[in-house]
PDB file of C-alpha atoms in Angstrom:
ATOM      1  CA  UNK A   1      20.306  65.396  -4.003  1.00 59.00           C
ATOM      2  CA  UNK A   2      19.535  64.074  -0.699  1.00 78.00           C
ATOM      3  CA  UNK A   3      16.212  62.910  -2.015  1.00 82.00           C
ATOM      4  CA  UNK A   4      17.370  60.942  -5.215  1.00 84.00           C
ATOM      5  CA  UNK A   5      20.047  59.179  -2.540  1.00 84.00           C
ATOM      6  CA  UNK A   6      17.370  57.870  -0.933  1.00 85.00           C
ATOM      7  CA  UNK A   7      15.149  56.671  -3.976  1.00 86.00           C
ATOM      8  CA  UNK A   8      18.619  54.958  -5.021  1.00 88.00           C
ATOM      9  CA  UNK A   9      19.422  53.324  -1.706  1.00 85.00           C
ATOM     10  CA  UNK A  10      15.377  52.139  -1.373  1.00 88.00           C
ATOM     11  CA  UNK A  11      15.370  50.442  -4.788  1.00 87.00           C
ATOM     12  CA  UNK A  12      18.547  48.742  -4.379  1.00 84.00           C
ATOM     13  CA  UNK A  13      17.342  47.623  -0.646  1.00 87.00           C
ATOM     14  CA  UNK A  14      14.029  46.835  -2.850  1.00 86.00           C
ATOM     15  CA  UNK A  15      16.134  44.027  -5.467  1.00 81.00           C
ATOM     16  CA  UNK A  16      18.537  43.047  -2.997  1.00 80.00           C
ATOM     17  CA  UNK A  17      15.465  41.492  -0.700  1.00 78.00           C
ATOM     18  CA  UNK A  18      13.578  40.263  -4.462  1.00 74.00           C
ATOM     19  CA  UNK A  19      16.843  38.773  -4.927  1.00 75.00           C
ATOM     20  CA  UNK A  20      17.555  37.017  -1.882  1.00 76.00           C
ATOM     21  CA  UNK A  21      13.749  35.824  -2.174  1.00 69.00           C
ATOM     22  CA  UNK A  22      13.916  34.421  -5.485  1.00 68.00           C
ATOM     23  CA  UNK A  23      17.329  32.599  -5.191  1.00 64.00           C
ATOM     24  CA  UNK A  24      16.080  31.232  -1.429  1.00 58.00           C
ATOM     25  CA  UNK A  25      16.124  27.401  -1.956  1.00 50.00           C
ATOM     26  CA  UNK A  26      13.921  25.375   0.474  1.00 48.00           C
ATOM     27  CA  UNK A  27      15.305  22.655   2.417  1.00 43.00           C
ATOM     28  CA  UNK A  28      14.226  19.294   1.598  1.00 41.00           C
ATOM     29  CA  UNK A  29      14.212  16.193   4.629  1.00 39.00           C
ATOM     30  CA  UNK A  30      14.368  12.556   2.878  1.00 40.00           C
ATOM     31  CA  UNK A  31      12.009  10.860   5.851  1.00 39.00           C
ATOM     32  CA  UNK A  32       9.221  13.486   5.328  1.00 40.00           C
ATOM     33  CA  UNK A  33       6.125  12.053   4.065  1.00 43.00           C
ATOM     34  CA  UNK A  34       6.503  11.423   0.306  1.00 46.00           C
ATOM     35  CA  UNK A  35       2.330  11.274  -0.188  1.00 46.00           C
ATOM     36  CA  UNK A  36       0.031  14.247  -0.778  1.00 46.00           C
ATOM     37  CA  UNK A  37      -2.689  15.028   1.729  1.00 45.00           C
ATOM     38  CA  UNK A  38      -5.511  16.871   0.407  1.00 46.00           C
ATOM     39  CA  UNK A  39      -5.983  20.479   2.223  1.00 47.00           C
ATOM     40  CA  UNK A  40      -9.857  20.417   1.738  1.00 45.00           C
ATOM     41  CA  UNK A  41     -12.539  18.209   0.125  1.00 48.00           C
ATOM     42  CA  UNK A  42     -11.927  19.612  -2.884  1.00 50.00           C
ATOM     43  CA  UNK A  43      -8.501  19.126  -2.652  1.00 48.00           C
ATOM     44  CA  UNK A  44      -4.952  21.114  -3.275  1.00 49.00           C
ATOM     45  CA  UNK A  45      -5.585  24.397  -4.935  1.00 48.00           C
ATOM     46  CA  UNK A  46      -3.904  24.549  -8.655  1.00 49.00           C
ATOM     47  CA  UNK A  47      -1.187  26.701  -7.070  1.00 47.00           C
ATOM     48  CA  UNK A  48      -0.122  24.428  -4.555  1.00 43.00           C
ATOM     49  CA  UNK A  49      -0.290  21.474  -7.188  1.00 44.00           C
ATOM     50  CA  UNK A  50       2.570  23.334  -8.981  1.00 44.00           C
ATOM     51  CA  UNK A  51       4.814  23.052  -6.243  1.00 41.00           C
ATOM     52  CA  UNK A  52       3.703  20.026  -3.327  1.00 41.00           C
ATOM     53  CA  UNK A  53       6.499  17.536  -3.517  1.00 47.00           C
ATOM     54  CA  UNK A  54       3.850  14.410  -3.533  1.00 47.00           C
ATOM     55  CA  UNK A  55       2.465  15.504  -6.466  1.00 44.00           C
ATOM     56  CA  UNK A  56       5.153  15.786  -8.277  1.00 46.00           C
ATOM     57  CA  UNK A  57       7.139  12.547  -7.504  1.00 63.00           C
ATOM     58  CA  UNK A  58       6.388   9.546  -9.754  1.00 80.00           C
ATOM     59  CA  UNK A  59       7.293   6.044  -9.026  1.00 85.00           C
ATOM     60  CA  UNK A  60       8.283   5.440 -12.462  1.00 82.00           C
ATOM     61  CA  UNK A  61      10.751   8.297 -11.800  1.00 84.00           C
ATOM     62  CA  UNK A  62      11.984   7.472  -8.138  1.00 83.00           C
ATOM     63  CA  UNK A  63      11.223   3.453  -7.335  1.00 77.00           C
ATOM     64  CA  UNK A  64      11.984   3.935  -3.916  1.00 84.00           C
ATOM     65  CA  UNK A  65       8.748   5.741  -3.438  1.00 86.00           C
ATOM     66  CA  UNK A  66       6.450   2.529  -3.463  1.00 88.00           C
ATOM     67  CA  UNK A  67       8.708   1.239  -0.358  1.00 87.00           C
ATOM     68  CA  UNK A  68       8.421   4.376   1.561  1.00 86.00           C
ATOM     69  CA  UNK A  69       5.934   4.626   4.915  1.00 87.00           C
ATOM     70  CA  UNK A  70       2.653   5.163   3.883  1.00 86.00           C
ATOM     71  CA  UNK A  71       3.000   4.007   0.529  1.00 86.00           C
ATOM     72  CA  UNK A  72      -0.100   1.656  -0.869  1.00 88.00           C
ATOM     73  CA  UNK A  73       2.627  -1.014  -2.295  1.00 89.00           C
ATOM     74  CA  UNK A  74       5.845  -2.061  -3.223  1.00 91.00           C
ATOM     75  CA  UNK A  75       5.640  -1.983  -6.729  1.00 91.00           C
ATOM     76  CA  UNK A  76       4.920   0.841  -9.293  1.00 92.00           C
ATOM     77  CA  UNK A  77       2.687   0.075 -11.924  1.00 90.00           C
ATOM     78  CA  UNK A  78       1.179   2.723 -14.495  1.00 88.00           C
ATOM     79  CA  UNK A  79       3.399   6.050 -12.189  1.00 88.00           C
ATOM     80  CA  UNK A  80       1.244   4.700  -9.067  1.00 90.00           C
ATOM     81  CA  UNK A  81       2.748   2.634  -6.114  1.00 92.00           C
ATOM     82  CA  UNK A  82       0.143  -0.676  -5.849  1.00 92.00           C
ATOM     83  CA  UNK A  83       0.969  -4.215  -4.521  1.00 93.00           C
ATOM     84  CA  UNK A  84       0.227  -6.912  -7.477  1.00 92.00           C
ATOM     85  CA  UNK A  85      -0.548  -9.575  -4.586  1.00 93.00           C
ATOM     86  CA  UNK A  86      -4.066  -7.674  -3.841  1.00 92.00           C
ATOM     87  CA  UNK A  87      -4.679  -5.070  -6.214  1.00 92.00           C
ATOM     88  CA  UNK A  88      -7.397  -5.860  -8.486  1.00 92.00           C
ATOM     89  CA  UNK A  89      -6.180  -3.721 -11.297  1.00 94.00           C
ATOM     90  CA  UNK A  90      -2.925  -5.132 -11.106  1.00 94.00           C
ATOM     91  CA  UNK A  91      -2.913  -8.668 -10.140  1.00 94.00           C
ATOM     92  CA  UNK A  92       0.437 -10.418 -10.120  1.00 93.00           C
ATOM     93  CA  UNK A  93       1.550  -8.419 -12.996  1.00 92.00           C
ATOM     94  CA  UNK A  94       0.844  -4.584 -13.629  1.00 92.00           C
ATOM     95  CA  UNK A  95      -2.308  -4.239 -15.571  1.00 93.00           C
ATOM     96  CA  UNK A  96      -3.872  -7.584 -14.597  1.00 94.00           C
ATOM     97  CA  UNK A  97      -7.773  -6.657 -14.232  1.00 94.00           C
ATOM     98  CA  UNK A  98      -9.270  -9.358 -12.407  1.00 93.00           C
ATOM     99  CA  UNK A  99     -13.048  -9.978 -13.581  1.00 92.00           C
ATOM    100  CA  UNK A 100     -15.953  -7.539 -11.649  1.00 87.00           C
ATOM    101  CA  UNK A 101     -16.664 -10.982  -9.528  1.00 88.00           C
ATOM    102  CA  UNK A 102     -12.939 -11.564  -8.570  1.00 92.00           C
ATOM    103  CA  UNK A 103     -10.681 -10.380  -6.200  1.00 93.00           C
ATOM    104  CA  UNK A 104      -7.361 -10.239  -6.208  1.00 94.00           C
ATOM    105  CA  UNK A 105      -5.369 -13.059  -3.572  1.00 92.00           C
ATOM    106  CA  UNK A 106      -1.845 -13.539  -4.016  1.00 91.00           C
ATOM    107  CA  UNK A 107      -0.800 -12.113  -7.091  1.00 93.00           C
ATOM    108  CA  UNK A 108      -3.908 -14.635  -8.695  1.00 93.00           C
ATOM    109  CA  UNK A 109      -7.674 -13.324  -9.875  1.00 94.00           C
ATOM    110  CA  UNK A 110      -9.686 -15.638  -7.800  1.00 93.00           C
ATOM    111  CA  UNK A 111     -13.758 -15.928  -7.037  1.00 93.00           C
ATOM    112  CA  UNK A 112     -14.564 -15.875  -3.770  1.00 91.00           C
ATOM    113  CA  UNK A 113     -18.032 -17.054  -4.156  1.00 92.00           C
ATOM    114  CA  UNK A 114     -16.719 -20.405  -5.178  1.00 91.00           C
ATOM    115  CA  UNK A 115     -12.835 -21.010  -4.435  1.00 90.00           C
ATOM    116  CA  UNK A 116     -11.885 -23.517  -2.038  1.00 89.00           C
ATOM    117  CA  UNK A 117      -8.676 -21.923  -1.086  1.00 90.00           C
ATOM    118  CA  UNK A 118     -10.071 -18.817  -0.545  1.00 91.00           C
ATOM    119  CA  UNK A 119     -13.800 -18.989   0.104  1.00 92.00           C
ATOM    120  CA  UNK A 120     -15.554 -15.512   1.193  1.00 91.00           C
ATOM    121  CA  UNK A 121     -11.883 -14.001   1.087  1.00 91.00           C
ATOM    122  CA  UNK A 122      -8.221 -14.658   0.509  1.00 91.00           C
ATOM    123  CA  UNK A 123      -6.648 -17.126   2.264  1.00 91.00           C
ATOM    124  CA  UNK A 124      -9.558 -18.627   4.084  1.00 91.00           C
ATOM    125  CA  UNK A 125      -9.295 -22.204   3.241  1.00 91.00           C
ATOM    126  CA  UNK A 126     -12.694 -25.107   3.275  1.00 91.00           C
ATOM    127  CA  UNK A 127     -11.820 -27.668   5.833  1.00 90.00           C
ATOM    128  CA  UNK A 128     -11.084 -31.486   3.527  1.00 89.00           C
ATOM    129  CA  UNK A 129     -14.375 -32.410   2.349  1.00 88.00           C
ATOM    130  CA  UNK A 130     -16.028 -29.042   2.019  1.00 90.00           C
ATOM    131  CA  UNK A 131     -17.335 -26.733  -0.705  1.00 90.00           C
ATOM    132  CA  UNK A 132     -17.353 -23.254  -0.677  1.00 91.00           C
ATOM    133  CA  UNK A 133     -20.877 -21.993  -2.264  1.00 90.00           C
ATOM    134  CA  UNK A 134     -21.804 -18.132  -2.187  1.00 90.00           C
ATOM    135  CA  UNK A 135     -18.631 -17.176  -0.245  1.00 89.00           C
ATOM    136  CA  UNK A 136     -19.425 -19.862   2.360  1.00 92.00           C
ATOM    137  CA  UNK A 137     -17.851 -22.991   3.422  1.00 90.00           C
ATOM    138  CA  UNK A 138     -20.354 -26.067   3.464  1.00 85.00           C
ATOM    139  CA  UNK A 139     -20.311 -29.493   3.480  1.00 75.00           C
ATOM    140  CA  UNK A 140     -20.448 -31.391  -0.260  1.00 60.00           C
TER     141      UNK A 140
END
């Protein structure tokens, strides 16, 4: 009898600590990092994609994502956080594609090569009187 006591008392000992285990509930801190980091080159392992909290978050789900630290933009277009003033795929409105020569300045598709206003990148203006050829300010 002592012996089956014992069995009893183990396996109840046994699903008490599965229990506690299972119904455990981890504690979750609003100003941790929101973004993924990969754990190797090849990145997160399939198990740990199941459960890492940046994986799972969408922008399209929770906005305030694309204003956290860290985050590539303020606005969420396609369930990614981009900023439609610079990003070429999204340029001043989500799915914008500027053309392969073009870059995106200020929410507008512009060619550097050739723009006055932004000649060899954004916002770097020809003086009055000047071209801009091949990314270069010059005179006319």
């Amino acid at each position: 009898m002592n012996t089956s006591l014992s069995k009893i008392l183990i396996t109840l000992i046994i699903l008490l600590a599965l229990a506690i285990n299972l119904s455990a509930i981890p504690i979750e801190d609003d100003d941790e990092d929101l973004f993924p980091t990969p754990g190797s080159l090849r990145g997160p392992s399939r198990f740990l994609a199941q459960y890492s909290r940046g994986l799972l978050l969408k922008c399209n789900k929770n906005p305030r994502l694309c204003r956290a630290k860290g985050s590539p933009g303020p606005d969420c277009c396609n369930k990614k956080c981009v900023n439609v003033k610079s990003d070429k795929q999204n340029c001043g409105l989500c799915g914008k594609k500027c053309k392969h020569q073009e870059i995106c300045c200020k929410g507008k598709c512009v060619n550097v090569m050739a723009d006055k206003k932004h000649c060899g990148g954004c916002n770097n203006r020809c003086k009055k009187g000047n071209s801009c050829m091949h990314g270069m300010c010059s005179y006319a």
